[in-house]
Amino acid sequence: VKFNVTFLERTASTNTHAWQLIHEGMAGEGTVIWAGEQYAGRGQGENTWLSQPGMNLTFSLVLEPSALQPDRQFCLNKAVALAVLSTVRELAGNMRVSIKWPNDIYIGGKKAAGILIEHSIQGNLIRHSVIGIGINLNQLEFPSGLPNPVSLKQLTGLGYNPKDVLEMTCSRLSAEYYRLEEGYFNMIHADYDKSLAGLGLDMEFAAGPSTVSGRITGVDELGRLLVLTADGLSEKFNHGEISYVIRES
Ligand code: BTN
């Protein structure tokens, strides 16, 4: 991927800005919108993404993964999660960094980075994907009410340069995207599962009103969480159907 980076001092959301450019025909494969401040940062679902101005890395990358079938789109989520995982791993030294399904990046039991991927689909093709990435770098205080946020600085005491981290992340995105385009799906699935938070541990899951005991065995190509329940059943859950907590370790 050839990256073409635009820095904005302030915007509502880099994902929203990227979509506007796409609609105007001003963005395509490799366009990167990086912002110092987002005043309406978006998270998954109805969530917001809060990031103090200048403290963290918030950017969006536009891709045109035309070879990726829409029903395989979760493979792109996995590839992106692996790229962000490897960036955070390098920055965090020897701390335990993992992917919390579907694509949050955790250090121990806390969330250090989030990913929001949006697609436009035309017929049976993905036209554009906007890959939004937020990595908490230097922020030391988070509003109460957020589930369990953490920044790298809170854990390592070090300061991070957002531009350097942007470059690192882009080079890893490029490597993972290459694997995806070349069709190395099995490698992507295996690497993703290997880094899944909670893999193989006995846990309690909240599934609607009921509780399920079991262990995570992986995530399938449609993005469903695979759980082997205590009753010996193999169950599949979509995002939003099940929740669980990753314990600090
Ligand atoms: C989540 O964990 O819910 C996803 C968070 C994604 C945040 C990033 S920051 C850059 C990009 N622009 C946005 O508005 N959101 C994503």
PDB file of N, CA and C and ligand atoms in Angstrom, residues 13-15 38 40-44 49 58-60 104 111 114-116 132-134, ligand 1:
ATOM      1  N   SER A  13     -14.516  13.233  13.263  1.00  0.00           N
ATOM      2  CA  SER A  13     -14.087  11.837  13.332  1.00  0.00           C
ATOM      3  C   SER A  13     -13.311  11.557  12.048  1.00  0.00           C
ATOM      4  N   THR A  14     -12.161  10.950  12.166  1.00  0.00           N
ATOM      5  CA  THR A  14     -11.373  10.680  10.952  1.00  0.00           C
ATOM      6  C   THR A  14     -12.103   9.698  10.037  1.00  0.00           C
ATOM      7  N   ASN A  15     -12.876   8.770  10.605  1.00  0.00           N
ATOM      8  CA  ASN A  15     -13.661   7.865   9.758  1.00  0.00           C
ATOM      9  C   ASN A  15     -14.677   8.655   8.937  1.00  0.00           C
ATOM     10  N   GLN A  38     -10.266  14.721  17.799  1.00  0.00           N
ATOM     11  CA  GLN A  38     -11.595  14.388  17.258  1.00  0.00           C
ATOM     12  C   GLN A  38     -12.622  14.884  18.270  1.00  0.00           C
ATOM     13  N   ALA A  40     -15.910  14.318  17.813  1.00  0.00           N
ATOM     14  CA  ALA A  40     -17.024  13.354  17.822  1.00  0.00           C
ATOM     15  C   ALA A  40     -16.492  11.995  17.370  1.00  0.00           C
ATOM     16  N   GLY A  41     -15.427  11.542  18.041  1.00  0.00           N
ATOM     17  CA  GLY A  41     -14.822  10.255  17.700  1.00  0.00           C
ATOM     18  C   GLY A  41     -15.828   9.136  17.890  1.00  0.00           C
ATOM     19  N   ARG A  42     -15.817   8.198  16.975  1.00  0.00           N
ATOM     20  CA  ARG A  42     -16.806   7.125  17.012  1.00  0.00           C
ATOM     21  C   ARG A  42     -16.169   5.794  17.374  1.00  0.00           C
ATOM     22  N   GLY A  43     -16.893   5.035  18.204  1.00  0.00           N
ATOM     23  CA  GLY A  43     -16.471   3.682  18.553  1.00  0.00           C
ATOM     24  C   GLY A  43     -17.409   2.689  17.912  1.00  0.00           C
ATOM     25  N   GLN A  44     -17.266   1.426  18.252  1.00  0.00           N
ATOM     26  CA  GLN A  44     -18.145   0.414  17.684  1.00  0.00           C
ATOM     27  C   GLN A  44     -19.574   0.603  18.183  1.00  0.00           C
ATOM     28  N   TRP A  49     -15.667   7.539  20.955  1.00  0.00           N
ATOM     29  CA  TRP A  49     -14.254   7.298  21.251  1.00  0.00           C
ATOM     30  C   TRP A  49     -13.689   8.622  21.758  1.00  0.00           C
ATOM     31  N   THR A  58      -4.996   8.876  16.583  1.00  0.00           N
ATOM     32  CA  THR A  58      -6.325   8.612  16.027  1.00  0.00           C
ATOM     33  C   THR A  58      -6.244   8.843  14.522  1.00  0.00           C
ATOM     34  N   PHE A  59      -6.476   7.805  13.755  1.00  0.00           N
ATOM     35  CA  PHE A  59      -6.411   7.960  12.296  1.00  0.00           C
ATOM     36  C   PHE A  59      -7.294   6.933  11.595  1.00  0.00           C
ATOM     37  N   SER A  60      -7.507   7.185  10.300  1.00  0.00           N
ATOM     38  CA  SER A  60      -8.263   6.250   9.473  1.00  0.00           C
ATOM     39  C   SER A  60      -7.514   6.011   8.180  1.00  0.00           C
ATOM     40  N   ASP A 104     -10.488  -5.465  19.865  1.00  0.00           N
ATOM     41  CA  ASP A 104      -9.899  -4.518  20.814  1.00  0.00           C
ATOM     42  C   ASP A 104      -8.497  -5.008  21.162  1.00  0.00           C
ATOM     43  N   LYS A 111      -7.988  -2.006  28.039  1.00  0.00           N
ATOM     44  CA  LYS A 111      -8.027  -1.719  26.599  1.00  0.00           C
ATOM     45  C   LYS A 111      -7.133  -0.541  26.245  1.00  0.00           C
ATOM     46  N   GLY A 114      -8.474   0.672  20.035  1.00  0.00           N
ATOM     47  CA  GLY A 114      -9.748   0.223  19.462  1.00  0.00           C
ATOM     48  C   GLY A 114      -9.727   0.397  17.952  1.00  0.00           C
ATOM     49  N   ILE A 115     -10.545  -0.393  17.295  1.00  0.00           N
ATOM     50  CA  ILE A 115     -10.581  -0.409  15.832  1.00  0.00           C
ATOM     51  C   ILE A 115     -12.042  -0.339  15.378  1.00  0.00           C
ATOM     52  N   LEU A 116     -12.297   0.534  14.425  1.00  0.00           N
ATOM     53  CA  LEU A 116     -13.649   0.640  13.853  1.00  0.00           C
ATOM     54  C   LEU A 116     -13.533   0.543  12.335  1.00  0.00           C
ATOM     55  N   GLY A 132     -10.588   2.624  10.976  1.00  0.00           N
ATOM     56  CA  GLY A 132     -10.302   3.648  11.992  1.00  0.00           C
ATOM     57  C   GLY A 132      -9.576   3.015  13.166  1.00  0.00           C
ATOM     58  N   ILE A 133      -8.483   3.644  13.570  1.00  0.00           N
ATOM     59  CA  ILE A 133      -7.671   3.077  14.648  1.00  0.00           C
ATOM     60  C   ILE A 133      -7.392   4.156  15.697  1.00  0.00           C
ATOM     61  N   GLY A 134      -7.629   3.810  16.932  1.00  0.00           N
ATOM     62  CA  GLY A 134      -7.289   4.711  18.036  1.00  0.00           C
ATOM     63  C   GLY A 134      -6.367   3.974  18.992  1.00  0.00           C
TER      64      GLY A 134
HETATM   65  C1  BTN B   1     -13.936   0.897  19.540  1.00  0.00           C
HETATM   66  O1  BTN B   1     -13.109   0.346  20.271  1.00  0.00           O
HETATM   67  O2  BTN B   1     -15.124   0.978  19.828  1.00  0.00           O
HETATM   68  C2  BTN B   1     -13.430   1.455  18.244  1.00  0.00           C
HETATM   69  C3  BTN B   1     -12.714   2.746  18.437  1.00  0.00           C
HETATM   70  C4  BTN B   1     -12.165   3.328  17.153  1.00  0.00           C
HETATM   71  C5  BTN B   1     -11.587   4.707  17.365  1.00  0.00           C
HETATM   72  C6  BTN B   1     -10.913   5.255  16.139  1.00  0.00           C
HETATM   73  S1  BTN B   1     -10.054   6.758  16.458  1.00  0.00           S
HETATM   74  C7  BTN B   1      -9.833   7.031  14.752  1.00  0.00           C
HETATM   75  C8  BTN B   1     -11.115   6.589  14.065  1.00  0.00           C
HETATM   76  N1  BTN B   1     -12.073   7.695  13.998  1.00  0.00           N
HETATM   77  C9  BTN B   1     -13.140   7.458  14.753  1.00  0.00           C
HETATM   78  O3  BTN B   1     -14.093   8.251  14.900  1.00  0.00           O
HETATM   79  N2  BTN B   1     -13.044   6.260  15.363  1.00  0.00           N
HETATM   80  C10 BTN B   1     -11.823   5.571  14.965  1.00  0.00           C
END
